[in-house]
Short mmCIF file of C-alpha atoms in Angstrom, two decimals:
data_model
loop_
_atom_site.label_atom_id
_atom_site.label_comp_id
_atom_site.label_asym_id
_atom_site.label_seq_id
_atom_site.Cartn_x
_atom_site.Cartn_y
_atom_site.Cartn_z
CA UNK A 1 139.04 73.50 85.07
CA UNK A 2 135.37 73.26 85.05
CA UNK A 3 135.40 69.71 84.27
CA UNK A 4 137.77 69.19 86.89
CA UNK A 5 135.45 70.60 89.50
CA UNK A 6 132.66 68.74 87.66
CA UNK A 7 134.52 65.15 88.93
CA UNK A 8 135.76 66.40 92.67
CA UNK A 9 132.32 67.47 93.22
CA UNK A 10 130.54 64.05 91.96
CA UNK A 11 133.14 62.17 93.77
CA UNK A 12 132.05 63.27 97.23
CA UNK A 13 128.38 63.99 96.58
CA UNK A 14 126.24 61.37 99.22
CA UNK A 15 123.43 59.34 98.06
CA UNK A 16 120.93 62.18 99.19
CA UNK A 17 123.43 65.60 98.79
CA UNK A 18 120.26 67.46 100.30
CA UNK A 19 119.71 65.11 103.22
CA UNK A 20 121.62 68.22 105.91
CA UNK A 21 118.88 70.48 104.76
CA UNK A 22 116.02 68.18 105.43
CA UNK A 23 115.06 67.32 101.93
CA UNK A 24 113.71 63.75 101.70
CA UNK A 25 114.54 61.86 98.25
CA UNK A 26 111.09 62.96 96.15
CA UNK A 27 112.36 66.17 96.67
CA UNK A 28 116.06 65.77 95.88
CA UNK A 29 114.80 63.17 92.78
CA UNK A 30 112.76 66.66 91.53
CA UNK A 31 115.50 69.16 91.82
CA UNK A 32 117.93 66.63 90.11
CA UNK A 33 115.54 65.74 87.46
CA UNK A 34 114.80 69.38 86.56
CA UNK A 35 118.51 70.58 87.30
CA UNK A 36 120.42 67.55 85.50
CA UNK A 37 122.49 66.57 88.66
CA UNK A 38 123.58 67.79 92.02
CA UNK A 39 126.17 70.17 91.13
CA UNK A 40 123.79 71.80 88.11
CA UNK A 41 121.57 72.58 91.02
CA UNK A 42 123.74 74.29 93.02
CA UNK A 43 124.49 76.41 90.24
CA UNK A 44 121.00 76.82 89.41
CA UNK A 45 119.81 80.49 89.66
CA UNK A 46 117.19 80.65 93.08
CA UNK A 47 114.18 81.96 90.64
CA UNK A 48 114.38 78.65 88.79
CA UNK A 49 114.46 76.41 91.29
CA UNK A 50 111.11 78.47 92.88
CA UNK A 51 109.85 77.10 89.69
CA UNK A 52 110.37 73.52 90.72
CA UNK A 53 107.16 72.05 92.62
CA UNK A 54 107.17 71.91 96.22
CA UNK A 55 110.91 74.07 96.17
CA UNK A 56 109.75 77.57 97.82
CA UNK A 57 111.65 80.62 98.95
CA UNK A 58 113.43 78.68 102.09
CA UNK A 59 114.60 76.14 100.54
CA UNK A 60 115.75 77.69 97.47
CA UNK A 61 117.40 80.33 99.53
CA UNK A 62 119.69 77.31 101.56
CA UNK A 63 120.49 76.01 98.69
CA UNK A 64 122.36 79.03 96.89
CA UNK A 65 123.44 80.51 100.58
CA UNK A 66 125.85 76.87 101.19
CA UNK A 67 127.89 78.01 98.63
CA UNK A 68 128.94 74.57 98.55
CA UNK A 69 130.80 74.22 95.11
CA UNK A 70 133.29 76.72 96.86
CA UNK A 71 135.17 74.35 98.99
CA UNK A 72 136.43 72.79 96.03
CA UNK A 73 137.96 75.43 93.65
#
């Protein structure tokens, strides 16, 4: 099922899936490159992605709080 919800997700992802939170595309380009792709960083615990350069406690917050892998289980 995992895999599954691994293609949904991809399928609807936008060019920039951080764009609604104000992230510009050096930013996005570093979460993906550390997380692997957009849905890894969703899943991606909020004390690793403090780790990422220029991520801090805002933005790493959003990102867990949108919960967005939800809407399509």
């Amino acid at each position: 099922q995992s895999t599954n919800l691994m293609h949904v997700t991809r399928a609807y992802i936008p060019i920039n899936p951080f764009s609604y939170l104000g992230v510009g595309s050096i930013t996005t380009n570093k979460l993906i490159a550390y997380c692997g792709d957009p849905v890894a960083v969703y899943n991606e615990k909020i004390a690793n992605l403090k780790k990422i350069p220029t991520i801090g406690n805002v933005l790493a917050n959003e990102i867990q709080n949108l919960n967005v892998l939800s809407r399509f289980e």
